[in-house]
GROMACS .gro file of N, CA, C and O in nm:
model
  508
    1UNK      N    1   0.085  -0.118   0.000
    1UNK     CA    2   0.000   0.000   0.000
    1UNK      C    3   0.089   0.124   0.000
    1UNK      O    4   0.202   0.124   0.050
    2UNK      N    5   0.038   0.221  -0.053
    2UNK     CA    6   0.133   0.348  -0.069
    2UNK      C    7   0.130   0.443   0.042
    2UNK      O    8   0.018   0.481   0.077
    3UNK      N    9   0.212   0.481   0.092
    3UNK     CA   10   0.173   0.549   0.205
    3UNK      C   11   0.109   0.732   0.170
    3UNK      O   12   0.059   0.775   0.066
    4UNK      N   13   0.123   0.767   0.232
    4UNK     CA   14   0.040   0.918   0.208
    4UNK      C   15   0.192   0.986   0.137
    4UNK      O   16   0.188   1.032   0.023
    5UNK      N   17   0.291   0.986   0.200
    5UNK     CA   18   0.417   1.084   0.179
    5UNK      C   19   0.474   1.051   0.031
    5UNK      O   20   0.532   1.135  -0.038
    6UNK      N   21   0.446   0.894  -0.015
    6UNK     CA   22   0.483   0.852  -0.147
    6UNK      C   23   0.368   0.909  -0.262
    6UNK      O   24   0.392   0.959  -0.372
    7UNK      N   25   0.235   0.885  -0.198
    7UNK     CA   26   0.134   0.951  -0.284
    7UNK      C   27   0.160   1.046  -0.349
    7UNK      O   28   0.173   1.063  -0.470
    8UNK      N   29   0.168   1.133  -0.236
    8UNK     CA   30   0.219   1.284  -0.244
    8UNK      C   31   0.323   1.343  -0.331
    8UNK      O   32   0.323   1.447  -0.396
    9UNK      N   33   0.454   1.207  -0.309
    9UNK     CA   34   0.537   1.275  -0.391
    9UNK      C   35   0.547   1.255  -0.552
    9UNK      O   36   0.608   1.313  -0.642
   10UNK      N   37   0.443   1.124  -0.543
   10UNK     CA   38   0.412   1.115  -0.678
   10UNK      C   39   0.355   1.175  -0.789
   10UNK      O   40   0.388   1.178  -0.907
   11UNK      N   41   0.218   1.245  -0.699
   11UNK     CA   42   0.108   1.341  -0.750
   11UNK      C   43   0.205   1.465  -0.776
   11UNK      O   44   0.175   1.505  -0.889
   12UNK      N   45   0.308   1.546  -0.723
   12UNK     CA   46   0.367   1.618  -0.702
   12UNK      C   47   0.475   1.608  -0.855
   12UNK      O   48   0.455   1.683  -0.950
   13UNK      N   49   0.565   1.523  -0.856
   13UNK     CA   50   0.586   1.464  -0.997
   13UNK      C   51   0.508   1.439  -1.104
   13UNK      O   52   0.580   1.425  -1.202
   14UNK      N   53   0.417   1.430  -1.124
   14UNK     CA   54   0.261   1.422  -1.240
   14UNK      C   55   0.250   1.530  -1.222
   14UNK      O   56   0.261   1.550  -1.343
   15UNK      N   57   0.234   1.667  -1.167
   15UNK     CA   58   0.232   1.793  -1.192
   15UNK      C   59   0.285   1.853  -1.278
   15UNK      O   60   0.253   1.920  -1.375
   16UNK      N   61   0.427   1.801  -1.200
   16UNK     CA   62   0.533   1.874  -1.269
   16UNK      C   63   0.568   1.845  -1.417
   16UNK      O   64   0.622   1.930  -1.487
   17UNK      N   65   0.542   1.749  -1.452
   17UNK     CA   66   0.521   1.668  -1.606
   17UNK      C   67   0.407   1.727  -1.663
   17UNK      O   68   0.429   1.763  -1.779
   18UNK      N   69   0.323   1.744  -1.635
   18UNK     CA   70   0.178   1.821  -1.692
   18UNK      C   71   0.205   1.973  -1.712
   18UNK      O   72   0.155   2.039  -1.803
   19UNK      N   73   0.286   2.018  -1.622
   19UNK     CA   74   0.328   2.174  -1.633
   19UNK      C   75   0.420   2.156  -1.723
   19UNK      O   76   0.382   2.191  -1.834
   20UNK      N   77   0.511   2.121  -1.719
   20UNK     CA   78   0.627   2.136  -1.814
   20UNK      C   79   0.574   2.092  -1.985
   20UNK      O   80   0.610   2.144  -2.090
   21UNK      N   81   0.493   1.995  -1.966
   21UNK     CA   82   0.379   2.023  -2.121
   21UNK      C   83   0.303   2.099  -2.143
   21UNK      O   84   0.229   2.081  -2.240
   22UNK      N   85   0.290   2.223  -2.060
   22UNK     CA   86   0.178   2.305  -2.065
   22UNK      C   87   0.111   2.266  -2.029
   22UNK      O   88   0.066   2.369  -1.980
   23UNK      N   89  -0.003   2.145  -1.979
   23UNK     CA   90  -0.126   2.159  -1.972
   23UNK      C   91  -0.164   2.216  -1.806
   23UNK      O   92  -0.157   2.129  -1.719
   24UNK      N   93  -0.196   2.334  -1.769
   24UNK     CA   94  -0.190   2.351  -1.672
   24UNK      C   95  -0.316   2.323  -1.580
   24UNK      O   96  -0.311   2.355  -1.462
   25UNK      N   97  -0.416   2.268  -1.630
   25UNK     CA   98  -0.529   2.276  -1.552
   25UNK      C   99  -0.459   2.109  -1.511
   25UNK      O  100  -0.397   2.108  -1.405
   26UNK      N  101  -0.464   2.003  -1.571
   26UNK     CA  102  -0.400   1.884  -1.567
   26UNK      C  103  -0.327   1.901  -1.419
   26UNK      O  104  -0.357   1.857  -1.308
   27UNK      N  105  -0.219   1.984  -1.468
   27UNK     CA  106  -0.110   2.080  -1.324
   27UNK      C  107  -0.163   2.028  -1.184
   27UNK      O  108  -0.099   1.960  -1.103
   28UNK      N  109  -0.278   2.067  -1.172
   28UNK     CA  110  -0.331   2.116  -1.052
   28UNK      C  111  -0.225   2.277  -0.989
   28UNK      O  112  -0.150   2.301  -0.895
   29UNK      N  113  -0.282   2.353  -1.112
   29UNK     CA  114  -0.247   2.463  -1.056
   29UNK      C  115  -0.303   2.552  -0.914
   29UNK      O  116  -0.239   2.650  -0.876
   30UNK      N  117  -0.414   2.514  -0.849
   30UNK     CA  118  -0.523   2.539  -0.773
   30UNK      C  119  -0.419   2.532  -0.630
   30UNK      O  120  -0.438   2.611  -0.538
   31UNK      N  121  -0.353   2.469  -0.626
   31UNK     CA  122  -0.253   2.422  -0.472
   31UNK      C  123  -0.110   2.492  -0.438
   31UNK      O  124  -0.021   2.518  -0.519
   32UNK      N  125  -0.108   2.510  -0.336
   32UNK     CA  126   0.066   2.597  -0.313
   32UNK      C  127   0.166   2.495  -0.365
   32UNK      O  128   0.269   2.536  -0.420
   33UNK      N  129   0.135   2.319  -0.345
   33UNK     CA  130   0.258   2.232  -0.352
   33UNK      C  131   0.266   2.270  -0.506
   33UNK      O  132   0.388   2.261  -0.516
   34UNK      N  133   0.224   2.306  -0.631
   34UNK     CA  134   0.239   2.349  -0.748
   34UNK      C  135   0.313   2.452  -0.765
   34UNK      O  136   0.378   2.458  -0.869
   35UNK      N  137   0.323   2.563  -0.664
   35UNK     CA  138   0.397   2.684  -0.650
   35UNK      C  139   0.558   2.626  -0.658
   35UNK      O  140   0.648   2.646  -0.740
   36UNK      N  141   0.549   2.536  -0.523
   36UNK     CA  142   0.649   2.475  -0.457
   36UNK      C  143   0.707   2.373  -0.564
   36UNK      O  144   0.829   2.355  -0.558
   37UNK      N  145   0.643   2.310  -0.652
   37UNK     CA  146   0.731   2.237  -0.752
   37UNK      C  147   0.825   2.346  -0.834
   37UNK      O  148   0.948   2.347  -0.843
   38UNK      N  149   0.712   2.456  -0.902
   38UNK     CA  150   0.735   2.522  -0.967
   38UNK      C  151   0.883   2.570  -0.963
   38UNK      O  152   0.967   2.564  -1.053
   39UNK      N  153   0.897   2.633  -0.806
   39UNK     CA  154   0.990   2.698  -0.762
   39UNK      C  155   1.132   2.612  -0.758
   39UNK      O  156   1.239   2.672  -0.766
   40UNK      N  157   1.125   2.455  -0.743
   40UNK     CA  158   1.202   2.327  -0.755
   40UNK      C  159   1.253   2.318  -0.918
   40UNK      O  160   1.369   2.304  -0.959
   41UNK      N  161   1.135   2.328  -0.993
   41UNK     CA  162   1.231   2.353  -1.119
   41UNK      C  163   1.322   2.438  -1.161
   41UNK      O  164   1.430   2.422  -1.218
   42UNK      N  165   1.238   2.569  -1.112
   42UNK     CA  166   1.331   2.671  -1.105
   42UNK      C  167   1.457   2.655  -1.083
   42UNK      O  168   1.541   2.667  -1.172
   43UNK      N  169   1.476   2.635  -0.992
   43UNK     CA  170   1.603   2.630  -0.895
   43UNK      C  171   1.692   2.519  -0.958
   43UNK      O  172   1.808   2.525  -0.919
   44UNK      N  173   1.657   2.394  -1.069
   44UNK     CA  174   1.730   2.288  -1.137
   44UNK      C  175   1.766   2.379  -1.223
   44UNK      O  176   1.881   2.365  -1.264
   45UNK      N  177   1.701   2.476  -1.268
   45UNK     CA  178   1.698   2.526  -1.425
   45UNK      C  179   1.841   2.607  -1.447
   45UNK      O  180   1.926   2.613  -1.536
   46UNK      N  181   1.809   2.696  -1.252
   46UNK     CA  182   1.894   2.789  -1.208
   46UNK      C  183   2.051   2.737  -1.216
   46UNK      O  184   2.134   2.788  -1.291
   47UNK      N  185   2.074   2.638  -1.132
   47UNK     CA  186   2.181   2.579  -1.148
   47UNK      C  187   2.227   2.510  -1.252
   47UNK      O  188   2.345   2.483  -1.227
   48UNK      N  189   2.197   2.464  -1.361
   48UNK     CA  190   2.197   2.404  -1.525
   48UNK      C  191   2.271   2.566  -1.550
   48UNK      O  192   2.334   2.562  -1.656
   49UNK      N  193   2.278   2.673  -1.499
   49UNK     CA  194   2.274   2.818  -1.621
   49UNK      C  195   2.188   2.848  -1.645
   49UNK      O  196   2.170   2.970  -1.635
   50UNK      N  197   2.086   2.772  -1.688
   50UNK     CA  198   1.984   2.871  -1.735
   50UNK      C  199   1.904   2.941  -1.677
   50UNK      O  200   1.811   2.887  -1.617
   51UNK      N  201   1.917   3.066  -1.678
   51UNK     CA  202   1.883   3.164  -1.600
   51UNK      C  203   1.782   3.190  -1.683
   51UNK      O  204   1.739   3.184  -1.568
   52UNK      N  205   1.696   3.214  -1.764
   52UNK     CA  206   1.589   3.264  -1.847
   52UNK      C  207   1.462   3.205  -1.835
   52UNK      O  208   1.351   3.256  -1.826
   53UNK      N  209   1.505   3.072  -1.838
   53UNK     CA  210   1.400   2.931  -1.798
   53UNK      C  211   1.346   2.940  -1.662
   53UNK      O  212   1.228   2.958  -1.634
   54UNK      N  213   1.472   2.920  -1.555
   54UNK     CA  214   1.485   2.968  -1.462
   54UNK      C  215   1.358   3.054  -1.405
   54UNK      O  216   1.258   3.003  -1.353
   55UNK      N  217   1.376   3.166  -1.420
   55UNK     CA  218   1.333   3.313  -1.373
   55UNK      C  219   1.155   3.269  -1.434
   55UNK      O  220   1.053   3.290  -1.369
   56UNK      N  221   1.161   3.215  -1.551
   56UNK     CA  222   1.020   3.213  -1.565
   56UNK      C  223   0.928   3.130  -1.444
   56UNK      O  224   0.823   3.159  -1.386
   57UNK      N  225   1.025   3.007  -1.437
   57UNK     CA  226   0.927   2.909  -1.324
   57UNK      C  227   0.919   3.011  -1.218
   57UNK      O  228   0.812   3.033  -1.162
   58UNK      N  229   1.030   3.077  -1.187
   58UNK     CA  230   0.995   3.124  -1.010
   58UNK      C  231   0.930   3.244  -0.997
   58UNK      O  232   0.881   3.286  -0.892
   59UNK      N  233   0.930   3.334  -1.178
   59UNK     CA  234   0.807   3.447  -1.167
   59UNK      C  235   0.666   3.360  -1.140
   59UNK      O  236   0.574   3.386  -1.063
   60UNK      N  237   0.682   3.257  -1.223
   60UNK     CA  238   0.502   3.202  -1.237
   60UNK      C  239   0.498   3.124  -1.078
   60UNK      O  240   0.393   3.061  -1.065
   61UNK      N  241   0.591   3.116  -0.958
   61UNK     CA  242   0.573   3.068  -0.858
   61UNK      C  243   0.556   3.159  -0.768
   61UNK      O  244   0.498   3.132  -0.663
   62UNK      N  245   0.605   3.288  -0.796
   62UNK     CA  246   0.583   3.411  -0.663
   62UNK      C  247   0.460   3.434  -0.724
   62UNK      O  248   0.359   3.429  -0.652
   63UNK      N  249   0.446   3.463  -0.868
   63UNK     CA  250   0.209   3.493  -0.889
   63UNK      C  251   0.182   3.393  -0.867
   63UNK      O  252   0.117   3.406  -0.971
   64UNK      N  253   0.155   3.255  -0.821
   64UNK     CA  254   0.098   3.197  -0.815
   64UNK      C  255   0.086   3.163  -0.585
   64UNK      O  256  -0.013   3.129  -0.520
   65UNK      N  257   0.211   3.188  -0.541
   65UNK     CA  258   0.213   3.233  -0.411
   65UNK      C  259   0.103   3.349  -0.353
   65UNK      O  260   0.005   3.345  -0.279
   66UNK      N  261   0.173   3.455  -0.428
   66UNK     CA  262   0.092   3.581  -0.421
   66UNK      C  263  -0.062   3.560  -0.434
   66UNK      O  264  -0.126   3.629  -0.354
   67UNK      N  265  -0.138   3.481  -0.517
   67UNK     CA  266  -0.265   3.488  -0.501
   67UNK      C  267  -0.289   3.360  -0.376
   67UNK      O  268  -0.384   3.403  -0.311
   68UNK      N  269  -0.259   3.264  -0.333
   68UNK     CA  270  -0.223   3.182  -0.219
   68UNK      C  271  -0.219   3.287  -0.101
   68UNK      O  272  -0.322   3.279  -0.033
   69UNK      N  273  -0.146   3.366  -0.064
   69UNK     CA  274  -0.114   3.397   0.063
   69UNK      C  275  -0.084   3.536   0.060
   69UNK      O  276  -0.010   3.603   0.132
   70UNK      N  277  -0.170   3.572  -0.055
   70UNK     CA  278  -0.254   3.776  -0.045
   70UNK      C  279  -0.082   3.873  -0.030
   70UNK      O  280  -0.073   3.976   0.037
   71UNK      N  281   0.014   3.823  -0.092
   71UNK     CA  282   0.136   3.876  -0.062
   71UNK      C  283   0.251   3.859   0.089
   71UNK      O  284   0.367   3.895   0.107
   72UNK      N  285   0.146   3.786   0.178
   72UNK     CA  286   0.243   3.838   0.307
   72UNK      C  287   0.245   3.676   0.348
   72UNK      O  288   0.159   3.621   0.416
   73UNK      N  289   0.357   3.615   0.294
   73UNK     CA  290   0.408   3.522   0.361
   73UNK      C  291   0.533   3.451   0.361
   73UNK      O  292   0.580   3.484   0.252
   74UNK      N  293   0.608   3.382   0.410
   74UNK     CA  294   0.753   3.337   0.399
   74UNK      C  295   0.829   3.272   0.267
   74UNK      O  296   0.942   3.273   0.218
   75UNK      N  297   0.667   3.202   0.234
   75UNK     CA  298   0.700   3.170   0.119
   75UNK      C  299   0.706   3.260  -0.015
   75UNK      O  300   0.775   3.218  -0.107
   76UNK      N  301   0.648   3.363  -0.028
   76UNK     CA  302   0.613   3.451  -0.149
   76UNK      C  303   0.782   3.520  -0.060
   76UNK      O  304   0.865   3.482  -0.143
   77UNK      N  305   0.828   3.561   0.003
   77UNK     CA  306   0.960   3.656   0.030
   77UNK      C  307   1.040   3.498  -0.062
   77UNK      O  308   1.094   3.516  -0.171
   78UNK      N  309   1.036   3.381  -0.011
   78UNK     CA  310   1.150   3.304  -0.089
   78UNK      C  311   1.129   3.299  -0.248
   78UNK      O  312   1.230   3.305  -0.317
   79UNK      N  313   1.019   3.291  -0.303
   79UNK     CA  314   1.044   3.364  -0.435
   79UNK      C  315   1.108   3.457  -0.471
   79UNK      O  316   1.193   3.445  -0.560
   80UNK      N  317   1.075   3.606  -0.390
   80UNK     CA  318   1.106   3.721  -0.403
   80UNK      C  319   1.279   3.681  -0.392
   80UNK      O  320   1.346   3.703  -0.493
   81UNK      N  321   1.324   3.645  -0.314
   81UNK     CA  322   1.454   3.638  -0.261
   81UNK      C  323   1.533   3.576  -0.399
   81UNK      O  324   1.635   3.625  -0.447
   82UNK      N  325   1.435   3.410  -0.471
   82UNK     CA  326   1.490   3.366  -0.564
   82UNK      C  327   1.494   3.408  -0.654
   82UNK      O  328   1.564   3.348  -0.736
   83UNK      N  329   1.432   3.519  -0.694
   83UNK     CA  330   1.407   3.591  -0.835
   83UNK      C  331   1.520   3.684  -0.853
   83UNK      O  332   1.577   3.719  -0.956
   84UNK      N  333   1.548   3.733  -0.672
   84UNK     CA  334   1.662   3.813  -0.725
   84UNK      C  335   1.801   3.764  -0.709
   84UNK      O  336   1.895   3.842  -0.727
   85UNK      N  337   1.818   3.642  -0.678
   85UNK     CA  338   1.920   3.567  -0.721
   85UNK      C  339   1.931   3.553  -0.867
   85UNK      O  340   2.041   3.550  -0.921
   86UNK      N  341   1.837   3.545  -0.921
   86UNK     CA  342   1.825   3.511  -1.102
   86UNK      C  343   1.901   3.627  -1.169
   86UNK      O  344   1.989   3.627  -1.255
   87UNK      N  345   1.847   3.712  -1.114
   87UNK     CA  346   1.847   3.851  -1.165
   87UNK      C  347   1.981   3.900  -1.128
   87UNK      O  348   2.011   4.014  -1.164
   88UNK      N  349   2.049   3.844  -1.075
   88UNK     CA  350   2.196   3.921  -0.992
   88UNK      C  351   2.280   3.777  -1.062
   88UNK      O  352   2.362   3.822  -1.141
   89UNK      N  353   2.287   3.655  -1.061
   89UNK     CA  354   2.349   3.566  -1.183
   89UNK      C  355   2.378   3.651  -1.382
   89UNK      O  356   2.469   3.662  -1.464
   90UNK      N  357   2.214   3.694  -1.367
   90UNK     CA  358   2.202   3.733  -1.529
   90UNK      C  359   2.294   3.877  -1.571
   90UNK      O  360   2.321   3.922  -1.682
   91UNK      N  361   2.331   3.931  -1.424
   91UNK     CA  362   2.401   4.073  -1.465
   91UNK      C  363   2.320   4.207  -1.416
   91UNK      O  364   2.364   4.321  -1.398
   92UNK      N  365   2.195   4.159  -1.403
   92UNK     CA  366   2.095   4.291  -1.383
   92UNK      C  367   2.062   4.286  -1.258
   92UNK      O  368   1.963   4.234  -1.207
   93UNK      N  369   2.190   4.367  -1.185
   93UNK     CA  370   2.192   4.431  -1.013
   93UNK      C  371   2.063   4.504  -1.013
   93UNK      O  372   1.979   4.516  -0.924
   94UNK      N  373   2.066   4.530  -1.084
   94UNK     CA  374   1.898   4.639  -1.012
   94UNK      C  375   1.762   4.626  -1.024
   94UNK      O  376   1.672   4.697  -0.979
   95UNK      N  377   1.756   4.485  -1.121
   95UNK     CA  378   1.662   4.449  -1.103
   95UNK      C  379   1.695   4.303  -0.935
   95UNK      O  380   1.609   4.268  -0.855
   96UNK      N  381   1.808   4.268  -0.939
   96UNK     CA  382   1.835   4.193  -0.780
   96UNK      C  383   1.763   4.271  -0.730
   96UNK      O  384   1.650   4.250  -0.685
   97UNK      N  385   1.824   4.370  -0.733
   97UNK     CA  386   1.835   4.484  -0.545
   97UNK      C  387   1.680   4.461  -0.487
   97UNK      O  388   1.633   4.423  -0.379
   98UNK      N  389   1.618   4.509  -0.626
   98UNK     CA  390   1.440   4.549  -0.600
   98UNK      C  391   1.401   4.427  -0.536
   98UNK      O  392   1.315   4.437  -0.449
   99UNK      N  393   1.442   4.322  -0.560
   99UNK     CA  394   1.359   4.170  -0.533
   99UNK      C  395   1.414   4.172  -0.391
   99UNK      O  396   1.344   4.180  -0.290
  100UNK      N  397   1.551   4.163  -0.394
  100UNK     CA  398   1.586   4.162  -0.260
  100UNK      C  399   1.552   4.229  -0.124
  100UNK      O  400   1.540   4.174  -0.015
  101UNK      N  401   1.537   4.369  -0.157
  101UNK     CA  402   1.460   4.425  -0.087
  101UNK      C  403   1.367   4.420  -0.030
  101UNK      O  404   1.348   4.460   0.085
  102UNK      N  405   1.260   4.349  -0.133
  102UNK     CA  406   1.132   4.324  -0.137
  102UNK      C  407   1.087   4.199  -0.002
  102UNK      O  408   1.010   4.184   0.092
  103UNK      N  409   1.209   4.121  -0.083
  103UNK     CA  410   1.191   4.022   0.042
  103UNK      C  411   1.266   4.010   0.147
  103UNK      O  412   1.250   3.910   0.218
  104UNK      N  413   1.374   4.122   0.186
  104UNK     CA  414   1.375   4.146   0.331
  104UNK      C  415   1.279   4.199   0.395
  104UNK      O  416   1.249   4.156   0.506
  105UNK      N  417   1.205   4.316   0.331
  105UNK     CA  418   1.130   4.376   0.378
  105UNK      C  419   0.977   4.286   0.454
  105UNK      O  420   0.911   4.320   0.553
  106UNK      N  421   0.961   4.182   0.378
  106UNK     CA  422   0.864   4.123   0.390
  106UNK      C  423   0.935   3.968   0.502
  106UNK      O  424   0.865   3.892   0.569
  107UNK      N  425   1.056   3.963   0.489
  107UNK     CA  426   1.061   3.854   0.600
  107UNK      C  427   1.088   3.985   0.778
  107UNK      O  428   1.094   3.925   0.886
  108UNK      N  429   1.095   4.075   0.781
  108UNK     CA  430   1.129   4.148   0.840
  108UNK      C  431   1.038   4.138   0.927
  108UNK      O  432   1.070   4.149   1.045
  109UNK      N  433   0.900   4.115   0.889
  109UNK     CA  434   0.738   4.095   0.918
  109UNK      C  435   0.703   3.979   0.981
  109UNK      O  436   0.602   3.964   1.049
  110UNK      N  437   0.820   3.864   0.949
  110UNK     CA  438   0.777   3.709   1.015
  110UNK      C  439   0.880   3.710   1.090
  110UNK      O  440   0.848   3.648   1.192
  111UNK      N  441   1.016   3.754   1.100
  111UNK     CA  442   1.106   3.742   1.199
  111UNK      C  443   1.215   3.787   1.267
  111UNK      O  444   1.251   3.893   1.217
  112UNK      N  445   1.280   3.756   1.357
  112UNK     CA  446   1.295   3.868   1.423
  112UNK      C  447   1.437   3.925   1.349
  112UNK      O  448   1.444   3.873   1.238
  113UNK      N  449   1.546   4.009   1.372
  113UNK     CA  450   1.683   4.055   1.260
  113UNK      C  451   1.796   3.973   1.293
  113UNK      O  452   1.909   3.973   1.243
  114UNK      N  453   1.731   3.880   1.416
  114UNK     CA  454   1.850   3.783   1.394
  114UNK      C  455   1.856   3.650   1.345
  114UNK      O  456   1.950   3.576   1.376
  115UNK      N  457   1.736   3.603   1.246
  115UNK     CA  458   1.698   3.557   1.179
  115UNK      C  459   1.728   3.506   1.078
  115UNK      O  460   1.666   3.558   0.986
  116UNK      N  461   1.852   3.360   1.018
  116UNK     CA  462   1.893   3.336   0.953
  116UNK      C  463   1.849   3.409   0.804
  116UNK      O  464   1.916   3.454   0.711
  117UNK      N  465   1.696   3.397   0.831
  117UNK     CA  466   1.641   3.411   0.675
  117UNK      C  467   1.614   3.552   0.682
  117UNK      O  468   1.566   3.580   0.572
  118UNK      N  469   1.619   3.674   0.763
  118UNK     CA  470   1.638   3.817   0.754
  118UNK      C  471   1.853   3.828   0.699
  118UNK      O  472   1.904   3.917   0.631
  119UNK      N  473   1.907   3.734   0.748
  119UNK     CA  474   2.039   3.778   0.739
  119UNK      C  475   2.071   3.737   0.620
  119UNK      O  476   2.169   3.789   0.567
  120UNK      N  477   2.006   3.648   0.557
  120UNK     CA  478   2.043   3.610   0.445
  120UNK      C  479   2.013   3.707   0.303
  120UNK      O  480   2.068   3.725   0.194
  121UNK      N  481   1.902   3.755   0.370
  121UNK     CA  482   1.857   3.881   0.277
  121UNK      C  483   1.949   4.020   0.290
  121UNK      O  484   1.944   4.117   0.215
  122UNK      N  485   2.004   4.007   0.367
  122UNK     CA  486   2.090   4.147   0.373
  122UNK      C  487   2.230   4.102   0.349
  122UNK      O  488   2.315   4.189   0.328
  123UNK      N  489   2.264   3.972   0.350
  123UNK     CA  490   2.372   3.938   0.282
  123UNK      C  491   2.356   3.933   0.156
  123UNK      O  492   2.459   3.918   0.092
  124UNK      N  493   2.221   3.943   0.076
  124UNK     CA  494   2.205   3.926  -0.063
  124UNK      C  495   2.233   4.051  -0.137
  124UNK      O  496   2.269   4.063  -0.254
  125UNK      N  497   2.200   4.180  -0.015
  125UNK     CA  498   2.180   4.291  -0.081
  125UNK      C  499   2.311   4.363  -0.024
  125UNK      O  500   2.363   4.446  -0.099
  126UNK      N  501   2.360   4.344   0.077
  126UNK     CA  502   2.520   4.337   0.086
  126UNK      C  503   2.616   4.296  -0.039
  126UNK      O  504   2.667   4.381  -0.113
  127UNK      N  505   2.629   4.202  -0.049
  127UNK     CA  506   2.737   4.115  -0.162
  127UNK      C  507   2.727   4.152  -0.267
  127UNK      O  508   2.795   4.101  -0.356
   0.00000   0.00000   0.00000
């Protein structure tokens, strides 16, 4: 019998195969774990180089966060945060800075400044 966590990670994989063909209703675009794949490809795409591919999954994962969790949550700042990693790889500091900002500003809101994931954001916009 399959347990729930294998289910899961299966359904989760069939997403991600349905998205990457386009068909997005198939997707189950309707769920955050879709955000959360999304953002997983991203991040393969990211490290491959390709930064273009890249940046698309984790734009279509912070709008798809953003309508999830109305802008204010940990997860929509780790988009924000990953986008401007993309953006600071590709050459374009100023489009980083803005993202970065964005999502210190917004983890600033969930925790406190000594906060791995506040320091990491000001090391982003530091470096």
């Amino acid at each position: 019998m399959m347990g729930i966590l294998q289910w899961h990670y299966n359904l989760n994989n069939i997403g991600s195969i349905y998205k990457a063909m386009g068909e997005h209703t198939k997707a189950g675009d309707g769920h955050p774990d879709v955000a959360t794949s999304l953002n997983n490809i991203g991040s393969i795409y990211d490290a491959m180089g390709e930064h273009t591919k890249a940046l698309g999954y984790h734009m279509e994962a912070l709008e798809m966060r953003k309508k999830f969790y109305n802008d204010g949550h940990p997860h929509v700042a780790t988009s924000l945060n990953n986008i401007g990693s993309i953006y600071n790889a590709m050459g374009e500091h100023t489009k980083a800075l803005e993202y970065f900002m964005e999502a210190l500003e917004m983890r600033k809101k969930f925790y406190n400044d000594g906060h791995p994931h506040v320091a990491s954001s000001l090391n982003n916009i530091g470096g």
